[in-house]
Coordinates of C-alpha atoms in Angstrom, one line a residue:
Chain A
X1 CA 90.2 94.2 62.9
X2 CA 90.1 97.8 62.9
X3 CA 86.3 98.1 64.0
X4 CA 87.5 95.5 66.9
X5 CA 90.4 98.1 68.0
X6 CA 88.0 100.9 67.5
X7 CA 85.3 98.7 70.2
X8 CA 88.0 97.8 72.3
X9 CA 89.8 101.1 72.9
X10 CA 85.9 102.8 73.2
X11 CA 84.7 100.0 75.8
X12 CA 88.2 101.1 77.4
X13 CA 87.7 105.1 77.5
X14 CA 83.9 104.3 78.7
X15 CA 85.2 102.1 81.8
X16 CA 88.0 104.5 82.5
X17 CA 85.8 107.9 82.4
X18 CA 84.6 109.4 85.4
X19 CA 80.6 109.0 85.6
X20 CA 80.6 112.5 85.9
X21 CA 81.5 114.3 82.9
X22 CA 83.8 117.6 83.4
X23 CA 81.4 121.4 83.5
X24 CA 84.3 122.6 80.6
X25 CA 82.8 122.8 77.3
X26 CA 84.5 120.4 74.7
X27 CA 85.0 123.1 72.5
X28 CA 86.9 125.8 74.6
X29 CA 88.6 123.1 76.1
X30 CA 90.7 121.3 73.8
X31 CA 91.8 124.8 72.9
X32 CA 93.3 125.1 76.7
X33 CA 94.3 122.0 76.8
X34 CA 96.6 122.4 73.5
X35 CA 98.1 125.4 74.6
X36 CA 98.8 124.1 77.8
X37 CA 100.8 121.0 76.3
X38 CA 102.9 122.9 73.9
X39 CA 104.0 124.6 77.2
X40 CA 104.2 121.4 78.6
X41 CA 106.6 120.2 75.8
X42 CA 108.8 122.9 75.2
X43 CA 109.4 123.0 79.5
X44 CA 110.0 119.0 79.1
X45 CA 112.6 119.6 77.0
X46 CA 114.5 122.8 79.1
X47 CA 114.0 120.7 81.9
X48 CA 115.4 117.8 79.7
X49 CA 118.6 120.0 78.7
X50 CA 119.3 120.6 82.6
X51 CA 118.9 117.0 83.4
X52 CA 121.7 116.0 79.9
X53 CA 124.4 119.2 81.6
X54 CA 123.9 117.1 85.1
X55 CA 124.4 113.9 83.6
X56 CA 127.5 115.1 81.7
X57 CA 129.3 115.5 84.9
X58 CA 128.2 112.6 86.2
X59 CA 129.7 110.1 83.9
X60 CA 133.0 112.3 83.6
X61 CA 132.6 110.8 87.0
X62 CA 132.1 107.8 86.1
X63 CA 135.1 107.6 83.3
X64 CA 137.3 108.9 86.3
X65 CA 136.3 106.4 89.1
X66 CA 135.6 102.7 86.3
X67 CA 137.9 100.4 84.6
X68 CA 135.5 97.9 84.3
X69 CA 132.6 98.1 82.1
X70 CA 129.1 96.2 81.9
X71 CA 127.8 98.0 78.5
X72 CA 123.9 97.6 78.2
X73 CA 122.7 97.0 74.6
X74 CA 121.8 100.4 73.6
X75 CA 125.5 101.4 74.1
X76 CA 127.2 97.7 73.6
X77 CA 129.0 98.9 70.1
X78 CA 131.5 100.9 72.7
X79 CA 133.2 98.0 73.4
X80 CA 135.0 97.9 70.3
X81 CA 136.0 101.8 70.1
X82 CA 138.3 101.8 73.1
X83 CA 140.3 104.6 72.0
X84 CA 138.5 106.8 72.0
X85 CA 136.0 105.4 74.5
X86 CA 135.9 107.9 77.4
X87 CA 135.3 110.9 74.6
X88 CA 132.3 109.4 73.2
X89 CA 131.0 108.7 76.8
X90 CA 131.2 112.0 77.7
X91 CA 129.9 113.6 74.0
X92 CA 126.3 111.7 74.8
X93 CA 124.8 113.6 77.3
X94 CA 126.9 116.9 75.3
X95 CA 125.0 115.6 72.7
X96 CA 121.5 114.9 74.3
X97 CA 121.6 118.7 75.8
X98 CA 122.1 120.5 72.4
X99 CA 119.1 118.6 71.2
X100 CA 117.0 119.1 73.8
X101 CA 117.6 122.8 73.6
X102 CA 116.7 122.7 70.0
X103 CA 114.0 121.0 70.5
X104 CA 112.5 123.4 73.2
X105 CA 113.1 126.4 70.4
X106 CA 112.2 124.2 67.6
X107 CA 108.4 122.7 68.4
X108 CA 107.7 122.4 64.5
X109 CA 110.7 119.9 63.8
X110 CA 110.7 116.6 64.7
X111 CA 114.8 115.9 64.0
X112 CA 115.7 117.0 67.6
X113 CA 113.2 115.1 69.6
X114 CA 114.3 112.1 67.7
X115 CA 117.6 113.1 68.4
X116 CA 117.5 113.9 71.7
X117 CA 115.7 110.5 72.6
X118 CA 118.9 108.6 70.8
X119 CA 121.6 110.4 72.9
X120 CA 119.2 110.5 75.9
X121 CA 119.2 106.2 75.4
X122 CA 122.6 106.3 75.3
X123 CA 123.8 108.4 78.1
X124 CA 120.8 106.7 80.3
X125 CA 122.5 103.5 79.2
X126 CA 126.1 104.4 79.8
X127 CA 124.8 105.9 84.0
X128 CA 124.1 102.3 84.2
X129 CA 126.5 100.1 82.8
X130 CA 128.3 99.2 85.6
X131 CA 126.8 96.1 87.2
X132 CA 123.6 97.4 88.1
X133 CA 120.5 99.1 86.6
X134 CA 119.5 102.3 88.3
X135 CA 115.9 103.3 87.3
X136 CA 115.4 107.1 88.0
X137 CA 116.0 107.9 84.6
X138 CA 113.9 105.4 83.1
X139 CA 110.6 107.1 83.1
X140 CA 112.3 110.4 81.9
X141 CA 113.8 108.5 78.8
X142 CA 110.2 107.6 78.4
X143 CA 109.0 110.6 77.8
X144 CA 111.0 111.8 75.5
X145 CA 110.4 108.4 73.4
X146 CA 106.9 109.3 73.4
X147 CA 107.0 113.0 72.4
X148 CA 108.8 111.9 69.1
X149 CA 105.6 111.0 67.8
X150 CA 104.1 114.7 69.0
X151 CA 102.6 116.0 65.4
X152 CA 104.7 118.7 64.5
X153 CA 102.7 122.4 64.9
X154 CA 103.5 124.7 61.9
X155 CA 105.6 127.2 62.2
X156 CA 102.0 129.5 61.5
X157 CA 101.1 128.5 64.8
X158 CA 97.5 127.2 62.5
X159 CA 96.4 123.7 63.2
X160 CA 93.5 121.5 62.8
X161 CA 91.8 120.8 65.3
X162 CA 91.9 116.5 64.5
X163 CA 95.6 117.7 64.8
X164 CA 95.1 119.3 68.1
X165 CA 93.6 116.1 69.4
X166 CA 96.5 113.7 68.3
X167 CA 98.7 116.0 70.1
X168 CA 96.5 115.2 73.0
X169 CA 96.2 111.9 72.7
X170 CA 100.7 111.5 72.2
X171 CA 100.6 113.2 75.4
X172 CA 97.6 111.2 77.1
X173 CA 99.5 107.8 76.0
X174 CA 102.8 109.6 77.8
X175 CA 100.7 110.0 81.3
X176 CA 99.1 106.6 80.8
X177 CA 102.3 105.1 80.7
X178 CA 104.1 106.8 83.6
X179 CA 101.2 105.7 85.8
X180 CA 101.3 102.5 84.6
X181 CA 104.8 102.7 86.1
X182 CA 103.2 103.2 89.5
X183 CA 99.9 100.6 89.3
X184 CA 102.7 97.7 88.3
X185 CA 105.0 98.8 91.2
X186 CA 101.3 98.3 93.5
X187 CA 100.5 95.6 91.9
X188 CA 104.2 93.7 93.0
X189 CA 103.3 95.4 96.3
X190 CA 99.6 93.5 96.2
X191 CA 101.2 90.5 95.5
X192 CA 103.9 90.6 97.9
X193 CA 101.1 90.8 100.6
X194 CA 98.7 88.4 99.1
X195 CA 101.1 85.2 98.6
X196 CA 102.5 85.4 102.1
X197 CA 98.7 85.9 103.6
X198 CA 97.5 82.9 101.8
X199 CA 100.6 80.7 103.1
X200 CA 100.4 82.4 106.8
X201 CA 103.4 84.1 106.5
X202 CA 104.7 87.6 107.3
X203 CA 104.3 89.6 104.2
X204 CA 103.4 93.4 102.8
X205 CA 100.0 93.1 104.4
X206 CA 101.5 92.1 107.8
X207 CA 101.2 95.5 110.1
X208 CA 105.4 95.1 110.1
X209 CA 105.6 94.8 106.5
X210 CA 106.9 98.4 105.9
X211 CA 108.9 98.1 109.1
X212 CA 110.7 94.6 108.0
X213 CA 110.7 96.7 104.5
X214 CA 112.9 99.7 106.2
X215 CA 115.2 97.4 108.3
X216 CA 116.0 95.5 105.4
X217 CA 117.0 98.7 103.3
X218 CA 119.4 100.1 106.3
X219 CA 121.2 96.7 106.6
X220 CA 122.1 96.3 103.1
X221 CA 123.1 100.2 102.2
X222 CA 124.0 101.0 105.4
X223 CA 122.4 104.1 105.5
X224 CA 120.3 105.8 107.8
X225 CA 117.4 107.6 107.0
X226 CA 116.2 110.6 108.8
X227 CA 112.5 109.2 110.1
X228 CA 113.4 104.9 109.3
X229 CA 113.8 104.6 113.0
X230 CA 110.9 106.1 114.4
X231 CA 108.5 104.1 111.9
X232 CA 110.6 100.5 112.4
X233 CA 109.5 101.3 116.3
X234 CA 106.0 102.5 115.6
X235 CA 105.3 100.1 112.6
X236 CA 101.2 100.5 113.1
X237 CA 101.6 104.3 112.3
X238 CA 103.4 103.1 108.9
X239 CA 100.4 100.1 108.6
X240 CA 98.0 102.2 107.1
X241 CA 99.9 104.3 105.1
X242 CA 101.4 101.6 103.4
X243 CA 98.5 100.1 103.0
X244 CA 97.0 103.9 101.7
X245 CA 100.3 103.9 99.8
X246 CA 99.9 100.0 97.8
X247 CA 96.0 101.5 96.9
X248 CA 97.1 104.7 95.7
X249 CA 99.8 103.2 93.2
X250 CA 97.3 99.9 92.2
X251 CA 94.2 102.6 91.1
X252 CA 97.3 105.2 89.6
X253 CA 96.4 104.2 86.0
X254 CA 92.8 104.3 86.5
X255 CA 93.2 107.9 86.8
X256 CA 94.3 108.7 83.5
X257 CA 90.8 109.5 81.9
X258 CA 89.8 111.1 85.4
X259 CA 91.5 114.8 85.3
X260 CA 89.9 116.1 88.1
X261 CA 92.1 113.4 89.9
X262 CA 95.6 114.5 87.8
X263 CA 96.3 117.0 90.6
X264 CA 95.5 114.9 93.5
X265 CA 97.8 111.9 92.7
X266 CA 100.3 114.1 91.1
X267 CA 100.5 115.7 94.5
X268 CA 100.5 112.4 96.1
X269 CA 103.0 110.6 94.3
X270 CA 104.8 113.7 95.3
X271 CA 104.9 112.4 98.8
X272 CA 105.5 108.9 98.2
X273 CA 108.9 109.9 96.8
X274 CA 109.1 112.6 99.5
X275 CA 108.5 109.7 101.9
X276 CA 110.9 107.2 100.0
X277 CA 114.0 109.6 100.9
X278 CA 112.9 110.7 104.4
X279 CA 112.3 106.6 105.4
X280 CA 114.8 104.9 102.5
X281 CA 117.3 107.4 101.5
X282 CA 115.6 106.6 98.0
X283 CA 115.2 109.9 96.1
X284 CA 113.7 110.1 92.2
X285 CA 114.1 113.8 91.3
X286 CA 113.2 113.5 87.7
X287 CA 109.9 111.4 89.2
X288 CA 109.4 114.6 90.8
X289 CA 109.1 116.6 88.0
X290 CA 107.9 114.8 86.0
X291 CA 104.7 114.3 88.3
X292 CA 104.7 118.2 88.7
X293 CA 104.9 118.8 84.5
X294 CA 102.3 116.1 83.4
X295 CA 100.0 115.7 86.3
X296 CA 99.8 118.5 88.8
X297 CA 100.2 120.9 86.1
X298 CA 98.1 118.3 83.7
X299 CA 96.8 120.1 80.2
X300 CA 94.0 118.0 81.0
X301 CA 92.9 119.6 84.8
X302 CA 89.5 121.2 84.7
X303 CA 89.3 125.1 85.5
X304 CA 85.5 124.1 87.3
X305 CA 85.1 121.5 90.2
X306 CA 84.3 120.9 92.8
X307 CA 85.8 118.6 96.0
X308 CA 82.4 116.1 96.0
X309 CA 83.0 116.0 92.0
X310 CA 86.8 115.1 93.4
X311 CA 85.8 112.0 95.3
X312 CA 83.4 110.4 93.2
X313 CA 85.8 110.1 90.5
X314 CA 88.3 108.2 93.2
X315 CA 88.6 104.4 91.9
X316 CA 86.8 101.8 94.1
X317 CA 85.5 104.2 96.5
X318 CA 84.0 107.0 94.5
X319 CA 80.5 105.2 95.1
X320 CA 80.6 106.1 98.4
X321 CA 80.8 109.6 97.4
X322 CA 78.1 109.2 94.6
X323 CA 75.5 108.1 97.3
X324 CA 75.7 111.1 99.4
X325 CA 76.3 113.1 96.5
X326 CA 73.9 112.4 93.9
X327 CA 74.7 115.7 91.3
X328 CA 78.2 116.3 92.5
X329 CA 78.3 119.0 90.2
X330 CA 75.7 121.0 91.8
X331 CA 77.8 121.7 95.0
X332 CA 80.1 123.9 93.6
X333 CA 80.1 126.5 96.1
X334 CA 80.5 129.8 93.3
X335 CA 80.6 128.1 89.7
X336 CA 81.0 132.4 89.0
X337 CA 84.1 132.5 90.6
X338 CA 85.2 128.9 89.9
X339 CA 84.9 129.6 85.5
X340 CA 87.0 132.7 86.4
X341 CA 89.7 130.9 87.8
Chain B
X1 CA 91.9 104.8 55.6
X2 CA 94.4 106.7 54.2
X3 CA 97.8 105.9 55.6
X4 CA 100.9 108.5 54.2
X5 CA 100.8 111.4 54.6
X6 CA 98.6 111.8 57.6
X7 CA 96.4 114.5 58.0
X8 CA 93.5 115.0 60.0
X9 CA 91.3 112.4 61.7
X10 CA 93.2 109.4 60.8
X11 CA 96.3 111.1 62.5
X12 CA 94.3 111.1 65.4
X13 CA 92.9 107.8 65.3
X14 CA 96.5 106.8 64.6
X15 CA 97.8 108.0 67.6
X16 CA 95.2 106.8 69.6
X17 CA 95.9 103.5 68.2
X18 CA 99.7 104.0 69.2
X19 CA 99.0 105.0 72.3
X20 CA 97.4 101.7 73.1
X21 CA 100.1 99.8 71.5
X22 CA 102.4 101.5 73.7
X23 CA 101.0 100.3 76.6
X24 CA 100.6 97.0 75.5
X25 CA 103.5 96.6 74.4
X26 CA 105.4 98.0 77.3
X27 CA 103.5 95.8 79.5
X28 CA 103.9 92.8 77.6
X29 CA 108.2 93.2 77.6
X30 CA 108.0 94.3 80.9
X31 CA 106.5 91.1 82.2
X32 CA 108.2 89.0 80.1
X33 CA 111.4 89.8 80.9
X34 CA 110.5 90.1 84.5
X35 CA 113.3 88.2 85.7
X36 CA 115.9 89.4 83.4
X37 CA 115.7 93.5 82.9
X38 CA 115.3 94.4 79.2
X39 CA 116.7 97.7 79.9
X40 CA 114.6 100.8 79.3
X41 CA 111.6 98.5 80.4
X42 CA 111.2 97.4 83.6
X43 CA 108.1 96.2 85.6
X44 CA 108.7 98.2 88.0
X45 CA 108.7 95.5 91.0
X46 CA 110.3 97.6 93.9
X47 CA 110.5 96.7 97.6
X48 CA 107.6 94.5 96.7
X49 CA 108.1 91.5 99.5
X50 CA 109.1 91.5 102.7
X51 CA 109.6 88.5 103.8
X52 CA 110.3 87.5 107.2
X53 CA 112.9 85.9 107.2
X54 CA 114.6 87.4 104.3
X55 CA 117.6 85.7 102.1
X56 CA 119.8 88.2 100.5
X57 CA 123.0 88.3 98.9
X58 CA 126.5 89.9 100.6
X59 CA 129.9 89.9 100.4
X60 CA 131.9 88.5 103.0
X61 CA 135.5 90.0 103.2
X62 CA 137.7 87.7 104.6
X63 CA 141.5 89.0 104.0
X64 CA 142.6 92.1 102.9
X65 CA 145.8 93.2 101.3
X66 CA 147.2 89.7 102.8
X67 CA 146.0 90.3 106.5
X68 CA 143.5 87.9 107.6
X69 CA 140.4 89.4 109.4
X70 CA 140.1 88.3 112.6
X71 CA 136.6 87.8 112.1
X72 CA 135.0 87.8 108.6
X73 CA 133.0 91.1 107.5
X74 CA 130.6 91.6 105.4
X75 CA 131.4 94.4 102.6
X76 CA 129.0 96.9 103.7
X77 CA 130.0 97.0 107.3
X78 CA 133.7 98.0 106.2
X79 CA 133.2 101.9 105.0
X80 CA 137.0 102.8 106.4
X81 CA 138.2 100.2 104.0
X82 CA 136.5 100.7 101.1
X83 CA 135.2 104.2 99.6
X84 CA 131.9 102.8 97.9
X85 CA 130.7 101.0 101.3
X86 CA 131.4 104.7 102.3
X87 CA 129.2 106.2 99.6
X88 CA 126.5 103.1 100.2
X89 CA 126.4 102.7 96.4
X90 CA 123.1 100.5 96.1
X91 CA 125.3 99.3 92.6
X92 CA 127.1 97.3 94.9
X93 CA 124.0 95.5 95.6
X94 CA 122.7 95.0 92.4
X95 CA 126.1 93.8 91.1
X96 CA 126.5 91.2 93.5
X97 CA 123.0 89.9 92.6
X98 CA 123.4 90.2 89.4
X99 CA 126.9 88.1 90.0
X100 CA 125.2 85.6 91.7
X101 CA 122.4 85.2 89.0
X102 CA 125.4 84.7 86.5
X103 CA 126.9 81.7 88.9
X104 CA 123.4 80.0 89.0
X105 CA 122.6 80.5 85.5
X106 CA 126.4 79.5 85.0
X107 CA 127.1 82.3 82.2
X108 CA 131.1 82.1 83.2
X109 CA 131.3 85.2 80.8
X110 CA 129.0 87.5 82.0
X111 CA 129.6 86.4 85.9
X112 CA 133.2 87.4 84.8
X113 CA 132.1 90.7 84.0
X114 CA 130.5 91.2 87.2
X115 CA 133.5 90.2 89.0
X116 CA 135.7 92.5 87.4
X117 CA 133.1 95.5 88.1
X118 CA 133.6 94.5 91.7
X119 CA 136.7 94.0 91.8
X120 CA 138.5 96.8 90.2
X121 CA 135.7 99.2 90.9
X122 CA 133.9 98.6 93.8
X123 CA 137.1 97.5 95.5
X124 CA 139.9 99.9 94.2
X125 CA 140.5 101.0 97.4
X126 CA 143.2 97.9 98.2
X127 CA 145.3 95.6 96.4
X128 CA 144.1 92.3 97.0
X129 CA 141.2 90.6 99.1
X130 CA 140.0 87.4 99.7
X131 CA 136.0 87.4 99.6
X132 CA 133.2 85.1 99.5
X133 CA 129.8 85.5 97.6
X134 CA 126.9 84.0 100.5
X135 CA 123.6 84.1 100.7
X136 CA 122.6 84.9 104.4
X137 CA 119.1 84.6 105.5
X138 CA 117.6 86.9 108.4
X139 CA 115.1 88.6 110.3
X140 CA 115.6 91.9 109.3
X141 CA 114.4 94.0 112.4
X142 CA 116.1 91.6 114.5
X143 CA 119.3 91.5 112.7
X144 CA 118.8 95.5 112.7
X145 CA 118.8 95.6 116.5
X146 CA 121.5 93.1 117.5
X147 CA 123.1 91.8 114.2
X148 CA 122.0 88.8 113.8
X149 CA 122.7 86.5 110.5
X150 CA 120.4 83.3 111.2
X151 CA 122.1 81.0 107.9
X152 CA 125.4 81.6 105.6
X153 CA 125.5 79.7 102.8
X154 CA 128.6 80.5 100.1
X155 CA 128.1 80.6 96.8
X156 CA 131.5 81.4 95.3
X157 CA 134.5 82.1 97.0
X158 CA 137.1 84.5 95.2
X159 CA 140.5 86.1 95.4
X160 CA 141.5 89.5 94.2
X161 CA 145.2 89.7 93.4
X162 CA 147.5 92.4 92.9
X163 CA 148.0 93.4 89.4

């Protein structure tokens, strides 16, 4: 069983890899790589404490403005404390930011990322027990139930480096899941075109799919965002980057063993959510950073390549650049300058 | 392989293993329950379809505080009477699905709880109303530029009373 896994998980790494391995040397670069995802974590976790002192006003909010409660699971035991129910509503996210803080100073203990996820569940829970699931925190939450299993470092600062490389792998299993995130939400989108082409109907694939999309959004919050109109008007403009857009988030998790492409579709996933305000009045701030902390910034992004080493690694279409580029490596313009970087 | 404490290699190949098992297993509850949110997973299925025409659910205000409309409007389109239409809380929304998902399913308790979210919540603002639950059907760039609803159909009709 465990010689199948071991196959399994190797056949997967060999699909997933880019064809052209990274100029780094293995060595040197797990060293970088560690560093740069204790960084990583600690920042996670200040960023994490912000988010908890945001959240705290938010569901004072909440406990001003509700009478009527839909408790999800995680916090479903609150229904039979209502005494005191509005004071533990407003400890979680109290709760969540202490931890967080601790464990931002605290890297070697595991006690505050465990506690941390708890009251994170919990708060995340409570922002969205009332009728409706919101999903901005979702990914967020993620993370931090992920970095619980981060091997603790020693407060020496001396680890092996097997160690090293679980840390990298907690933190590659963290990335593979967020962009997971984004190749189901392309595949929904894939489908949503597919079924209506097959049954000649007006679907995602249609040029006004985005357009139908937008007018739909507008009608049933009302709102109007700042560039919806123009696109609903000029729907072929929107055609191809939807259909840019639907690609981008179906390949996302192919990207995961492809570093040189962490930066790139960071950045672009960037401007889907950029995009997702300025045509839906739809904003995911924590997506934001998120994106910024674990793929522009990525432990894993090489300090050597090259743009033509860039686009062979892109899924589905990286062939292209392979023929005209046969050693993409060698087109590095200054590999000097590039290793100093 | 040893297994406790872990040190080393097998640490690593441990968390490799996890790794994968994360993902699977997220997938696998995430697709499962694709219909009925296993909160913190979620499949992730946003603004996937758009269909043309399009049925969605609304809420159709009928009477407030006693005073029949003289035509019926939907919830939304009323942000002077009611502070969340206002603050186009997308909750509102997911509620009313989620209310109307209740009905079908007929989970009286849990379609209760919906109810009571909308009503004392989402409609603080006055002190009774009479409101339906419909499914309307629509082209949505159409209906955009001249309002159009093509089909009403009501799924529940209710009454909110003054306490």
């Amino acid at each position: 069983m465990s010689r199948f896994v071991t196959r399994t998980l190797r056949g997967a790494r060999h699909f997933l890899s880019s064809p052209n391995p990274l100029r780094d040397p293995v060595f040197g670069r797990i060293e970088i790589e560690f560093t740069r995802a204790t960084y990583l974590v600690r920042f996670y976790y200040l960023v994490s404490a912000f988010i908890a002192y945001g959240m705290m006003r938010s569901i004072h909010a909440m406990t001003e403005q509700s009478s009527a409660w839909v408790f999800l699971w995680p916090v479903k035991w609150l229904h039979s404390v209502n005494p005191d129910l509005y004071f533990l509503l407003e400890v979680m996210p109290l709760i969540a930011m202490f931890a967080a803080l601790a464990a931002m100073q605290f890297p070697n203990r595991i006690l505050p990322r465990v506690v941390f996820a708890i009251f994170c569940l919990f708060s995340v829970a409570v922002t969205n027990s009332q009728g409706g699931i919101d999903h901005a925190y979702h990914m967020w939450l993620w993370i931090g139930l992920c970095f619980i299993f981060l091997p603790p470092i020693p407060s020496t600062g001396l680890i092996s480096r097997a160690d090293k490389m679980s840390y990298l792998s907690a933190i590659v299993g963290t990335q593979a899941l967020l962009l997971l995130s984004y190749t189901l939400a392309g595949f929904w989108k894939t489908r949503g075109g597919l079924i209506p082409l097959f049954h000649g109907e007006l679907g995602n694939f249609a040029p006004t799919g985005l357009a139908s999309q937008l007018a739909d959004r507008m009608l049933v919050t009302g709102t109007h965002p700042l560039l919806a109109n123009f696109v609903i008007n000029n729907y072929w403009i929107s055609y191809f980057l939807f259909l840019g857009l639907i690609y981008t988030q179906l390949v996302a998790v192919l990207v995961i063993l492809r570093p040189r492409l962490h930066v790139v579709w960071g950045y672009i996933l960037i401007l889907f959510h950029t995009g997702t305000w300025l045509l839906m009045e739809i904003d995911f701030p924590q997506h934001v950073l998120f994106l910024g902390l674990l793929f522009v910034l990525s432990p894993f992004r090489p300090t050597r390549w090259n743009l033509p080493e860039v686009v062979c690694d892109v899924p589905g279409f990286g062939f292209l650049g392979r023929l005209v580029w046969r050693s993409p490596a060698k087109h590095s313009p200054r590999p000097a300058a590039a290793a100093a970087e | 392989m040893r297994l406790w404490p872990l040190t080393g290699y097998t640490r690593y190949r441990v968390s490799t293993y996890f790794a994968a098992c994360l993902i699977v297993g997220y997938l696998t509850i995430a697709l499962h329950y694709r219909n009925d949110e296993q909160f913190p997973f979620f499949n992730w299925s946003l603004f996937s379809y758009s269909p043309n025409p399009r049925s969605d659910v609304a809420i159709v205000i009928r009477t407030v505080d006693g005073k029949t409309l003289p035509k019926p409007r939907l919830f939304i389109d009323m942000p002077d009477t009611f502070l969340q239409a206002r603050l186009r809380n997308v909750n509102v929304w997911k509620t009313e699905w989620n209310l109307v998902d209740a009905i079908h399913a007929g989970d009286t308790k849990k379609a209760n709880e919906y109810r009571q979210v909308i009503e004392q919540d989402y409609m603080a603002d006055v002190k009774s109303v009479g409101y339906e639950i419909a499914l309307i059907t629509y082209s949505p760039i159409r209906r955009l530029r001249t309002g159009v609803i093509d089909k009403m159909d009501v799924v529940a009709s209710y009454e909110k009373s003054a306490p």
